[in-house]
Amino acid sequence: MIGSIGVLVSAALLVGAPARKRTANPKDSVFIVRPHYHDSTREMFSGLSQTFATLAASAKDPEAIQGYRALSEMYAAHAKSPGHGTGWLVVDRNADFVVTNRHVAGEADYVTLETEGPSHRVIDNCKVIYVDPKYDLAVIEVRPDQIDASTAGFEIFEGAVTEGEDDVWALGFPGAAGVPHWQITNGKVNNAEFPLETEDGVQQVLQHSASIDPGNSGGPLVVRESNAALGYRVVGVNTWSLRGRNNVNLAIPAKPVVHALDEARKARLLKDDADQLVAELKKSAERLADELGSGHPDVNTLDNLISYGFVAARAKQLMPALLNSAGDMPQRERLQLYENPVESMRRALFVAFVTDFAPRKIADAKFVRLVQSDVAGIAGNGTVRSVYTISDNNREIQWVFEHGFWRIRDATFTDTKAAPAGTAPPAPQPAPAPKPPDTPSQRIPPGGGLAPARVASSSSGPHFGLE
């Protein structure tokens, strides 16, 4: 996702609120965002931590000992939480939303939100309701009863910002030794249309000079506005810092954020509408059949269908296999594995799925039906099984509504190398001894788990991490 920008580091929004008596302290409306993986993913990381601790204890070479210990500590940290980022409150009519970066919360089963203001509070078990497939944005749903009625949300400024003239402020919680601390910095907009090359194409983002650090990821970039409830309006979401340059920071502009919030509202309504959920699932199931039987499936379409729940179900098989093959990986891919192991597993699972379900020769793929007993509980966030015929063989694919889309939760593989869930995973082999990752990450890691430098201190990585 970094493209030609080279070494980017990840770091840091919106709409009008209904009438409620508001506090005027923006610190109450900016959150520390702590993502939490699925239980089985955390168990896998805990097991890997113990494995590498054992390897470190038995190794003789000092460099190997250092590498194994670093990996043991890194995976122990992932077992607790991949780090932290920043998010900001948007007060809506029937629900409250917190906006952050996709690389902060997009891989999470749930997140914990925490404020550091005068009305300190912790909100547990918040769900990510929408993840933008193009921009590095995620939206978290918070029930109105979880937010004090006097707390104001940020409003979004969609007007033009003037380069070199408009003052901007970056609000967030960069980390120090893994601990988030409130920070507000000031600067100017240097380029209102900085061309950032990503896997999704060139995106026009805001370049500014308000300092951001690991942990700022997902936080708001604001301008002063005396008429706004909090005295500020959001003009962007802090997401990257450009390495090798002096204080070049990048934020996703307001327009994509407004779009993400609109989609989050639709997803909130959709998840409680059983009839509409079934209709959308059938569309997704038919689209998958069309791609699988095309002979030339669209990579982006299929890639977006692999859920993090699917990764969690196969994590105990995927990660040891990836670590065992790490010595043969290109350096960038190996660094990605260490810095962003969950996304690396998701990509490996995508390859396995495409290889097994969409062979190179054109296959006759047909969506047959949904399992009706599952459809009856479709609005309860459960999985729904579906039946396909692929080359005259019946295959089952499970679906889950994740991040605003129907995605694949599990599938029956014919290739036994895909290691069905429940199979005992092989222990990673001790050679070659991995060195601790020390290459600067390309994102601005969130403050508490994603860091710009090392994965152990943050969830940063070539995918814009946390601190």
CSV table of C-alpha atoms in Angstrom, one decimal:
chain,number,residue,atom,x,y,z
A,1,MET,CA,0.0,0.0,0.0
A,2,ILE,CA,3.0,2.2,0.2
A,3,GLY,CA,3.8,2.4,-3.5
A,4,SER,CA,6.6,4.6,-4.6
A,5,ILE,CA,6.5,6.7,-1.5
A,6,GLY,CA,9.1,4.4,-0.1
A,7,VAL,CA,9.3,4.7,3.6
A,8,LEU,CA,6.1,6.1,4.9
A,9,VAL,CA,5.2,6.0,8.6
A,10,SER,CA,1.6,5.9,9.7
A,11,ALA,CA,0.2,8.2,12.3
A,12,ALA,CA,-3.6,10.1,12.7
A,13,LEU,CA,-12.6,13.6,12.2
A,14,LEU,CA,-16.7,15.0,11.7
A,15,VAL,CA,-20.3,15.7,10.9
A,16,GLY,CA,-22.7,17.9,12.5
A,17,ALA,CA,-24.2,16.7,15.8
A,18,PRO,CA,-27.8,16.8,17.0
A,19,ALA,CA,-28.8,19.2,19.6
A,20,ARG,CA,-27.3,18.1,22.9
A,21,LYS,CA,-25.6,20.2,25.6
A,22,ARG,CA,-22.0,20.0,24.7
A,23,THR,CA,-18.7,20.3,26.6
A,24,ALA,CA,-16.1,22.4,24.9
A,25,ASN,CA,-13.0,20.4,25.7
A,26,PRO,CA,-11.8,18.6,22.5
A,27,LYS,CA,-9.7,16.3,24.8
A,28,ASP,CA,-13.0,14.6,25.9
A,29,SER,CA,-13.8,13.7,22.2
A,30,VAL,CA,-10.4,12.3,21.2
A,31,PHE,CA,-9.8,8.6,22.1
A,32,ILE,CA,-7.0,6.2,22.6
A,33,VAL,CA,-8.0,3.3,20.3
A,34,ARG,CA,-6.7,-0.1,21.4
A,35,PRO,CA,-7.5,-2.9,18.9
A,36,HIS,CA,-7.9,-6.5,20.0
A,37,TYR,CA,-7.5,-9.6,17.8
A,38,HIS,CA,-9.9,-12.5,17.7
A,39,ASP,CA,-9.4,-15.0,20.5
A,40,SER,CA,-7.8,-17.7,18.4
A,41,THR,CA,-5.4,-15.2,16.8
A,42,ARG,CA,-4.3,-14.0,20.3
A,43,GLU,CA,-3.9,-17.7,21.4
A,44,MET,CA,-1.7,-18.3,18.3
A,45,PHE,CA,0.5,-15.3,19.1
A,46,SER,CA,0.8,-16.4,22.7
A,47,GLY,CA,1.9,-19.9,21.6
A,48,LEU,CA,4.5,-18.4,19.2
A,49,SER,CA,5.9,-16.3,22.0
A,50,GLN,CA,6.4,-19.3,24.1
A,51,THR,CA,8.0,-21.2,21.2
A,52,PHE,CA,10.5,-18.5,20.5
A,53,ALA,CA,11.3,-18.1,24.2
A,54,THR,CA,12.1,-21.8,24.2
A,55,LEU,CA,14.3,-21.5,21.1
A,56,ALA,CA,16.1,-18.5,22.7
A,57,ALA,CA,16.8,-20.5,25.8
A,58,SER,CA,18.3,-23.4,23.8
A,59,ALA,CA,20.2,-21.4,21.2
A,60,LYS,CA,24.0,-20.9,21.4
A,61,ASP,CA,24.7,-18.1,18.9
A,62,PRO,CA,24.3,-14.6,20.5
A,63,GLU,CA,22.6,-13.2,17.3
A,64,ALA,CA,20.1,-16.1,17.3
A,65,ILE,CA,19.3,-15.6,21.0
A,66,GLN,CA,18.7,-11.9,20.4
A,67,GLY,CA,16.5,-12.6,17.4
A,68,TYR,CA,14.4,-15.2,19.1
A,69,ARG,CA,13.9,-13.1,22.2
A,70,ALA,CA,12.8,-10.2,20.1
A,71,LEU,CA,10.3,-12.3,18.3
A,72,SER,CA,9.1,-13.8,21.6
A,73,GLU,CA,8.5,-10.3,23.1
A,74,MET,CA,6.9,-9.1,19.9
A,75,TYR,CA,4.4,-11.9,19.7
A,76,ALA,CA,3.7,-11.6,23.4
A,77,ALA,CA,2.7,-8.0,22.8
A,78,HIS,CA,0.5,-9.0,19.9
A,79,ALA,CA,-1.2,-11.5,22.1
A,80,LYS,CA,-2.4,-8.7,24.3
A,81,SER,CA,-3.0,-6.0,21.7
A,82,PRO,CA,-1.3,-5.0,18.5
A,83,GLY,CA,-0.8,-1.4,19.8
A,84,HIS,CA,-2.9,1.7,19.9
A,85,GLY,CA,-3.9,4.6,17.7
A,86,THR,CA,-6.1,7.7,18.0
A,87,GLY,CA,-9.8,8.2,17.1
A,88,TRP,CA,-12.2,11.1,17.3
A,89,LEU,CA,-15.9,11.3,18.1
A,90,VAL,CA,-18.7,12.0,15.7
A,91,VAL,CA,-22.2,12.4,17.2
A,92,ASP,CA,-25.0,11.2,14.9
A,93,ARG,CA,-28.7,11.1,15.3
A,94,ASN,CA,-29.1,7.5,16.4
A,95,ALA,CA,-25.5,6.4,17.1
A,96,ASP,CA,-22.1,7.8,17.9
A,97,PHE,CA,-19.1,7.0,15.7
A,98,VAL,CA,-15.4,7.1,16.3
A,99,VAL,CA,-13.3,7.6,13.2
A,100,THR,CA,-9.7,6.2,13.0
A,101,ASN,CA,-7.4,4.6,10.5
A,102,ARG,CA,-8.0,1.2,8.9
A,103,HIS,CA,-4.5,0.1,9.9
A,104,VAL,CA,-5.4,0.9,13.5
A,105,ALA,CA,-8.7,-1.0,13.8
A,106,GLY,CA,-9.3,-2.9,10.6
A,107,GLU,CA,-7.9,-6.2,11.7
A,108,ALA,CA,-9.6,-6.1,15.1
A,109,ASP,CA,-12.4,-8.3,16.5
A,110,TYR,CA,-13.3,-5.4,18.8
A,111,VAL,CA,-11.6,-2.2,20.2
A,112,THR,CA,-11.4,-0.5,23.5
A,113,LEU,CA,-11.7,3.3,23.6
A,114,GLU,CA,-10.2,5.5,26.3
A,115,THR,CA,-10.1,9.2,27.0
A,116,GLU,CA,-7.6,11.1,29.0
A,117,GLY,CA,-9.6,14.2,29.6
A,118,PRO,CA,-11.3,15.5,32.8
A,119,SER,CA,-14.1,12.9,32.3
A,120,HIS,CA,-11.8,9.9,31.9
A,121,ARG,CA,-13.6,6.9,30.7
A,122,VAL,CA,-13.0,3.5,29.1
A,123,ILE,CA,-15.4,1.9,26.7
A,124,ASP,CA,-15.0,-1.8,26.0
A,125,ASN,CA,-16.1,-4.1,23.3
A,126,CYS,CA,-16.7,-1.6,20.6
A,127,LYS,CA,-17.2,-3.0,17.1
A,128,VAL,CA,-15.7,-1.7,13.9
A,129,ILE,CA,-18.8,-1.1,11.8
A,130,TYR,CA,-17.2,0.0,8.5
A,131,VAL,CA,-13.8,-0.2,6.9
A,132,ASP,CA,-13.2,1.8,3.7
A,133,PRO,CA,-11.8,-0.5,1.0
A,134,LYS,CA,-9.9,2.4,-0.7
A,135,TYR,CA,-8.8,4.8,1.9
A,136,ASP,CA,-7.1,4.1,5.2
A,137,LEU,CA,-10.2,4.7,7.3
A,138,ALA,CA,-12.3,2.8,9.8
A,139,VAL,CA,-15.4,3.7,11.7
A,140,ILE,CA,-16.2,2.4,15.1
A,141,GLU,CA,-19.8,2.3,16.5
A,142,VAL,CA,-20.5,3.5,20.0
A,143,ARG,CA,-23.9,3.3,21.6
A,144,PRO,CA,-25.3,6.7,22.8
A,145,ASP,CA,-25.5,5.3,26.4
A,146,GLN,CA,-21.7,4.7,26.3
A,147,ILE,CA,-21.0,8.4,25.8
A,148,ASP,CA,-21.9,11.1,28.2
A,149,ALA,CA,-24.8,13.1,26.8
A,150,SER,CA,-22.8,16.3,27.3
A,151,THR,CA,-19.9,15.2,25.1
A,152,ALA,CA,-19.7,17.0,21.8
A,153,GLY,CA,-18.6,15.4,18.6
A,154,PHE,CA,-16.3,17.0,16.0
A,155,GLU,CA,-17.7,18.6,12.9
A,156,ILE,CA,-16.1,18.3,9.5
A,157,PHE,CA,-14.8,21.2,7.4
A,158,GLU,CA,-15.3,20.4,3.8
A,159,GLY,CA,-14.1,23.7,2.4
A,160,ALA,CA,-10.8,24.5,0.8
A,161,VAL,CA,-7.7,25.0,3.0
A,162,THR,CA,-5.1,27.6,2.0
A,163,GLU,CA,-1.6,26.4,1.5
A,164,GLY,CA,1.0,28.2,3.6
A,165,GLU,CA,-1.6,30.3,5.4
A,166,ASP,CA,-4.2,28.2,7.3
A,167,ASP,CA,-3.0,27.0,10.7
A,168,VAL,CA,-3.8,23.4,11.5
A,169,TRP,CA,-3.5,21.3,14.7
A,170,ALA,CA,-2.9,17.6,15.1
A,171,LEU,CA,-4.6,16.0,18.1
A,172,GLY,CA,-3.7,12.6,19.3
A,173,PHE,CA,-2.0,10.1,21.6
A,174,PRO,CA,1.5,9.3,20.5
A,175,GLY,CA,3.3,6.7,22.6
A,176,ALA,CA,6.3,6.9,24.8
A,177,ALA,CA,7.7,3.5,25.7
A,178,GLY,CA,4.3,2.1,24.5
A,179,VAL,CA,2.3,4.4,26.8
A,180,PRO,CA,0.0,6.9,25.1
A,181,HIS,CA,0.2,10.6,26.0
A,182,TRP,CA,-2.0,13.5,24.9
A,183,GLN,CA,-0.3,15.8,22.4
A,184,ILE,CA,-1.5,18.8,20.3
A,185,THR,CA,0.9,20.3,17.7
A,186,ASN,CA,0.6,23.2,15.3
A,187,GLY,CA,1.6,23.7,11.7
A,188,LYS,CA,0.6,24.8,8.2
A,189,VAL,CA,-0.9,23.1,5.2
A,190,ASN,CA,2.0,22.8,2.8
A,191,ASN,CA,0.3,21.0,0.0
A,192,ALA,CA,-3.5,20.5,-0.3
A,193,GLU,CA,-3.1,17.9,-3.1
A,194,PHE,CA,-0.1,15.8,-2.3
A,195,PRO,CA,-0.1,12.9,-4.7
A,196,LEU,CA,0.3,9.7,-2.7
A,197,GLU,CA,0.8,6.5,-4.7
A,198,THR,CA,-1.0,3.5,-3.0
A,199,GLU,CA,-2.1,0.0,-4.1
A,200,ASP,CA,-5.5,1.6,-4.9
A,201,GLY,CA,-4.0,4.2,-7.1
A,202,VAL,CA,-2.8,7.8,-6.6
A,203,GLN,CA,-4.7,9.6,-3.8
A,204,GLN,CA,-4.7,13.3,-3.2
A,205,VAL,CA,-3.9,13.9,0.5
A,206,LEU,CA,-3.0,16.9,2.7
A,207,GLN,CA,0.6,17.5,3.5
A,208,HIS,CA,1.1,19.5,6.6
A,209,SER,CA,3.8,20.5,9.2
A,210,ALA,CA,2.0,19.8,12.5
A,211,SER,CA,4.2,17.1,14.0
A,212,ILE,CA,2.8,13.6,14.3
A,213,ASP,CA,4.3,10.5,15.9
A,214,PRO,CA,3.5,6.8,16.3
A,215,GLY,CA,0.2,6.6,18.1
A,216,ASN,CA,-1.2,9.7,16.2
A,217,SER,CA,-2.6,7.3,13.6
A,218,GLY,CA,-6.3,8.0,13.1
A,219,GLY,CA,-6.3,11.3,15.0
A,220,PRO,CA,-7.9,14.5,13.7
A,221,LEU,CA,-6.2,17.3,11.8
A,222,VAL,CA,-8.2,20.4,12.7
A,223,VAL,CA,-8.6,24.1,12.0
A,224,ARG,CA,-10.0,26.6,14.5
A,225,GLU,CA,-13.6,27.5,14.1
A,226,SER,CA,-15.2,29.7,16.8
A,227,ASN,CA,-18.8,28.6,15.9
A,228,ALA,CA,-18.0,24.8,16.2
A,229,ALA,CA,-19.0,23.1,19.4
A,230,LEU,CA,-15.4,22.1,20.2
A,231,GLY,CA,-13.8,25.2,18.8
A,232,TYR,CA,-12.3,23.2,15.9
A,233,ARG,CA,-13.4,21.5,12.7
A,234,VAL,CA,-11.8,18.4,11.2
A,235,VAL,CA,-10.0,18.8,7.8
A,236,GLY,CA,-8.3,15.5,7.7
A,237,VAL,CA,-7.2,12.3,9.4
A,238,ASN,CA,-3.5,12.0,10.2
A,239,THR,CA,-2.2,8.8,8.7
A,240,TRP,CA,1.4,9.0,7.4
A,241,SER,CA,4.8,10.7,7.9
A,242,LEU,CA,7.3,10.7,5.1
A,243,ARG,CA,10.6,9.2,6.2
A,244,GLY,CA,13.8,10.9,5.0
A,245,ARG,CA,12.1,14.3,4.9
A,246,ASN,CA,11.9,16.9,7.6
A,247,ASN,CA,8.4,17.0,9.2
A,248,VAL,CA,6.4,16.0,6.1
A,249,ASN,CA,3.1,14.6,7.5
A,250,LEU,CA,0.1,13.4,5.5
A,251,ALA,CA,-3.6,13.3,6.3
A,252,ILE,CA,-6.6,11.9,4.5
A,253,PRO,CA,-8.8,14.9,3.5
A,254,ALA,CA,-12.4,15.5,4.6
A,255,LYS,CA,-14.3,14.2,1.5
A,256,PRO,CA,-13.3,10.5,1.9
A,257,VAL,CA,-14.1,10.8,5.6
A,258,VAL,CA,-17.6,12.1,4.9
A,259,HIS,CA,-18.1,9.2,2.5
A,260,ALA,CA,-16.9,6.6,5.1
A,261,LEU,CA,-19.3,8.0,7.7
A,262,ASP,CA,-22.2,7.8,5.2
A,263,GLU,CA,-21.3,4.2,4.5
A,264,ALA,CA,-21.1,3.5,8.3
A,265,ARG,CA,-24.6,4.8,8.7
A,266,LYS,CA,-25.8,2.5,6.0
A,267,ALA,CA,-24.0,-0.5,7.5
A,268,ARG,CA,-25.5,0.3,10.9
A,269,LEU,CA,-29.0,0.1,9.5
A,270,LEU,CA,-28.3,-2.9,7.3
A,271,LYS,CA,-26.9,-5.1,10.1
A,272,ASP,CA,-30.3,-5.0,11.9
A,273,ASP,CA,-32.4,-5.5,8.7
A,274,ALA,CA,-32.6,-9.3,8.2
A,275,ASP,CA,-34.4,-9.1,4.8
A,276,GLN,CA,-31.8,-6.7,3.4
A,277,LEU,CA,-28.9,-8.7,4.8
A,278,VAL,CA,-30.2,-11.8,3.0
A,279,ALA,CA,-30.5,-9.8,-0.3
A,280,GLU,CA,-27.0,-8.4,0.0
A,281,LEU,CA,-25.6,-11.8,0.9
A,282,LYS,CA,-27.1,-13.4,-2.2
A,283,LYS,CA,-25.6,-10.7,-4.3
A,284,SER,CA,-22.2,-11.3,-2.8
A,285,ALA,CA,-22.5,-15.1,-3.2
A,286,GLU,CA,-23.5,-14.7,-6.8
A,287,ARG,CA,-20.6,-12.3,-7.5
A,288,LEU,CA,-18.2,-14.8,-5.9
A,289,ALA,CA,-19.5,-17.6,-8.2
A,290,ASP,CA,-19.1,-15.3,-11.3
A,291,GLU,CA,-15.5,-14.6,-10.3
A,292,LEU,CA,-14.6,-18.2,-9.5
A,293,GLY,CA,-16.0,-19.5,-12.8
A,294,SER,CA,-14.5,-16.7,-15.0
A,295,GLY,CA,-11.1,-18.2,-15.4
A,296,HIS,CA,-9.6,-14.8,-14.7
A,297,PRO,CA,-11.0,-13.8,-11.3
A,298,ASP,CA,-10.5,-10.2,-10.3
A,299,VAL,CA,-7.8,-10.2,-7.6
A,300,ASN,CA,-9.1,-7.1,-5.8
A,301,THR,CA,-12.7,-8.5,-5.6
A,302,LEU,CA,-11.6,-11.8,-4.1
A,303,ASP,CA,-9.0,-10.2,-1.8
A,304,ASN,CA,-11.6,-8.0,-0.2
A,305,LEU,CA,-13.8,-11.0,0.5
A,306,ILE,CA,-11.3,-12.7,2.9
A,307,SER,CA,-12.4,-11.8,6.4
A,308,TYR,CA,-10.3,-11.5,9.5
A,309,GLY,CA,-12.5,-14.0,11.1
A,310,PHE,CA,-11.3,-16.4,8.4
A,311,VAL,CA,-7.8,-15.6,9.3
A,312,ALA,CA,-8.5,-16.2,13.0
A,313,ALA,CA,-9.9,-19.6,12.2
A,314,ARG,CA,-6.8,-20.7,10.4
A,315,ALA,CA,-4.2,-18.7,12.3
A,316,LYS,CA,-2.6,-21.6,14.1
A,317,GLN,CA,-1.8,-23.2,10.8
A,318,LEU,CA,-1.0,-20.1,8.7
A,319,MET,CA,1.5,-18.4,10.9
A,320,PRO,CA,3.9,-21.3,11.6
A,321,ALA,CA,3.9,-22.1,7.9
A,322,LEU,CA,4.8,-18.5,7.0
A,323,LEU,CA,7.6,-18.4,9.6
A,324,ASN,CA,9.0,-21.6,8.3
A,325,SER,CA,9.2,-20.1,4.8
A,326,ALA,CA,10.4,-16.7,5.9
A,327,GLY,CA,14.0,-17.4,4.9
A,328,ASP,CA,13.0,-17.8,1.3
A,329,MET,CA,10.9,-14.6,1.2
A,330,PRO,CA,12.0,-11.3,-0.4
A,331,GLN,CA,13.2,-8.9,2.3
A,332,ARG,CA,10.2,-6.6,2.0
A,333,GLU,CA,7.8,-9.5,2.3
A,334,ARG,CA,9.7,-10.9,5.3
A,335,LEU,CA,9.6,-7.5,7.0
A,336,GLN,CA,5.9,-7.3,6.3
A,337,LEU,CA,5.5,-10.7,8.0
A,338,TYR,CA,7.2,-9.5,11.2
A,339,GLU,CA,5.6,-6.1,11.3
A,340,ASN,CA,2.1,-6.9,10.2
A,341,PRO,CA,1.6,-10.7,10.7
A,342,VAL,CA,-2.2,-10.7,10.6
A,343,GLU,CA,-2.3,-9.0,7.2
A,344,SER,CA,0.4,-11.4,6.0
A,345,MET,CA,-1.7,-14.3,7.1
A,346,ARG,CA,-4.8,-12.8,5.3
A,347,ARG,CA,-2.8,-12.5,2.0
A,348,ALA,CA,-1.5,-16.1,2.4
A,349,LEU,CA,-5.1,-17.3,3.0
A,350,PHE,CA,-6.3,-15.4,-0.1
A,351,VAL,CA,-3.7,-17.2,-2.2
A,352,ALA,CA,-4.7,-20.6,-0.8
A,353,PHE,CA,-8.4,-19.8,-1.4
A,354,VAL,CA,-7.9,-18.7,-5.0
A,355,THR,CA,-5.6,-21.6,-5.8
A,356,ASP,CA,-8.2,-24.1,-4.4
A,357,PHE,CA,-11.4,-22.6,-5.5
A,358,ALA,CA,-10.4,-20.9,-8.8
A,359,PRO,CA,-7.9,-23.0,-10.7
A,360,ARG,CA,-6.4,-21.7,-13.8
A,361,LYS,CA,-8.7,-23.6,-16.1
A,362,ILE,CA,-12.2,-22.3,-16.3
A,363,ALA,CA,-14.4,-24.1,-13.8
A,364,ASP,CA,-18.1,-24.3,-13.7
A,365,ALA,CA,-18.9,-22.4,-10.5
A,366,LYS,CA,-22.5,-22.0,-9.4
A,367,PHE,CA,-24.0,-20.6,-6.2
A,368,VAL,CA,-26.7,-23.1,-5.1
A,369,ARG,CA,-28.3,-21.9,-1.9
A,370,LEU,CA,-28.0,-20.5,1.6
A,371,VAL,CA,-28.5,-22.8,4.5
A,372,GLN,CA,-31.9,-21.8,5.8
A,373,SER,CA,-31.3,-22.6,9.5
A,374,ASP,CA,-28.4,-20.1,9.4
A,375,VAL,CA,-30.5,-17.5,7.6
A,376,ALA,CA,-33.0,-17.5,10.5
A,377,GLY,CA,-30.4,-15.9,12.7
A,378,ILE,CA,-28.7,-13.7,10.1
A,379,ALA,CA,-29.2,-10.5,12.1
A,380,GLY,CA,-27.4,-11.9,15.1
A,381,ASN,CA,-23.8,-11.4,13.8
A,382,GLY,CA,-23.5,-15.2,13.2
A,383,THR,CA,-22.1,-17.1,10.2
A,384,VAL,CA,-24.2,-18.2,7.3
A,385,ARG,CA,-23.3,-21.3,5.3
A,386,SER,CA,-23.7,-21.4,1.5
A,387,VAL,CA,-23.4,-24.3,-1.0
A,388,TYR,CA,-21.7,-24.0,-4.3
A,389,THR,CA,-21.0,-26.5,-7.1
A,390,ILE,CA,-17.5,-26.0,-8.5
A,391,SER,CA,-16.5,-28.4,-11.3
A,392,ASP,CA,-19.5,-30.7,-10.3
A,393,ASN,CA,-18.3,-30.9,-6.7
A,394,ASN,CA,-20.4,-29.4,-3.8
A,395,ARG,CA,-18.4,-27.0,-1.7
A,396,GLU,CA,-19.4,-25.1,1.4
A,397,ILE,CA,-18.5,-21.5,2.0
A,398,GLN,CA,-19.4,-19.6,5.2
A,399,TRP,CA,-20.1,-15.9,5.3
A,400,VAL,CA,-20.0,-13.3,8.0
A,401,PHE,CA,-21.0,-9.6,7.9
A,402,GLU,CA,-17.8,-7.8,8.7
A,403,HIS,CA,-16.9,-4.1,8.5
A,404,GLY,CA,-20.0,-3.3,6.4
A,405,PHE,CA,-19.6,-6.1,3.9
A,406,TRP,CA,-20.4,-9.8,3.5
A,407,ARG,CA,-17.1,-11.7,3.6
A,408,ILE,CA,-15.9,-15.3,3.7
A,409,ARG,CA,-15.6,-16.7,7.2
A,410,ASP,CA,-14.5,-20.2,6.3
A,411,ALA,CA,-14.6,-22.7,3.4
A,412,THR,CA,-14.1,-26.4,2.7
A,413,PHE,CA,-10.8,-26.9,0.9
A,414,THR,CA,-10.0,-29.8,-1.3
A,415,ASP,CA,-6.3,-29.1,-1.0
A,416,THR,CA,-5.1,-30.7,2.3
A,417,LYS,CA,-2.2,-28.3,2.3
A,418,ALA,CA,-4.7,-25.6,3.4
A,419,ALA,CA,-4.6,-27.2,6.8
A,420,PRO,CA,-8.2,-27.3,8.0
A,421,ALA,CA,-8.9,-25.6,11.3
A,422,GLY,CA,-8.1,-27.8,14.3
A,423,THR,CA,-5.1,-29.5,12.8
A,424,ALA,CA,-2.1,-29.2,15.1
A,425,PRO,CA,0.3,-26.7,13.6
A,426,PRO,CA,4.0,-27.5,13.1
A,427,ALA,CA,6.4,-25.7,15.4
A,428,PRO,CA,8.5,-23.1,13.6
A,429,GLN,CA,12.0,-24.5,12.8
A,430,PRO,CA,15.0,-22.8,14.5
A,431,ALA,CA,16.8,-22.0,11.2
A,432,PRO,CA,17.4,-19.5,9.9
A,433,ALA,CA,17.6,-17.5,13.1
A,434,PRO,CA,15.5,-14.4,12.5
A,435,LYS,CA,17.0,-11.0,13.3
A,436,PRO,CA,14.9,-8.6,15.3
A,437,PRO,CA,13.1,-6.3,12.8
A,438,ASP,CA,14.7,-2.8,13.1
A,439,THR,CA,13.8,-1.2,9.8
A,440,PRO,CA,11.7,1.9,10.2
A,441,SER,CA,8.1,1.2,9.5
A,442,GLN,CA,6.4,3.1,6.8
A,443,ARG,CA,3.3,4.2,8.7
A,444,ILE,CA,2.7,6.2,11.7
A,445,PRO,CA,2.0,3.6,14.2
A,446,PRO,CA,-0.7,4.2,16.7
A,447,GLY,CA,0.5,5.3,20.0
A,448,GLY,CA,0.1,2.2,22.1
A,449,GLY,CA,1.0,-0.7,19.9
A,450,LEU,CA,1.8,0.5,16.5
A,451,ALA,CA,5.1,2.3,16.3
A,452,PRO,CA,6.9,3.9,13.4
A,453,ALA,CA,10.1,2.0,14.1
A,454,ARG,CA,9.6,-1.5,15.5
A,455,VAL,CA,6.7,-3.8,15.6
A,456,ALA,CA,7.5,-4.7,19.2
A,457,SER,CA,6.7,-1.2,20.3
A,458,SER,CA,3.9,-0.6,17.9
A,459,SER,CA,1.7,-2.1,15.2
A,460,SER,CA,3.5,-0.2,12.6
A,461,GLY,CA,4.9,-1.5,9.5
A,462,PRO,CA,4.9,-1.1,5.8
A,463,HIS,CA,1.2,-0.9,6.2
A,464,PHE,CA,1.1,2.2,8.4
A,465,GLY,CA,1.2,0.9,11.9
A,466,LEU,CA,0.3,1.7,15.4
A,467,GLU,CA,2.5,2.7,18.4
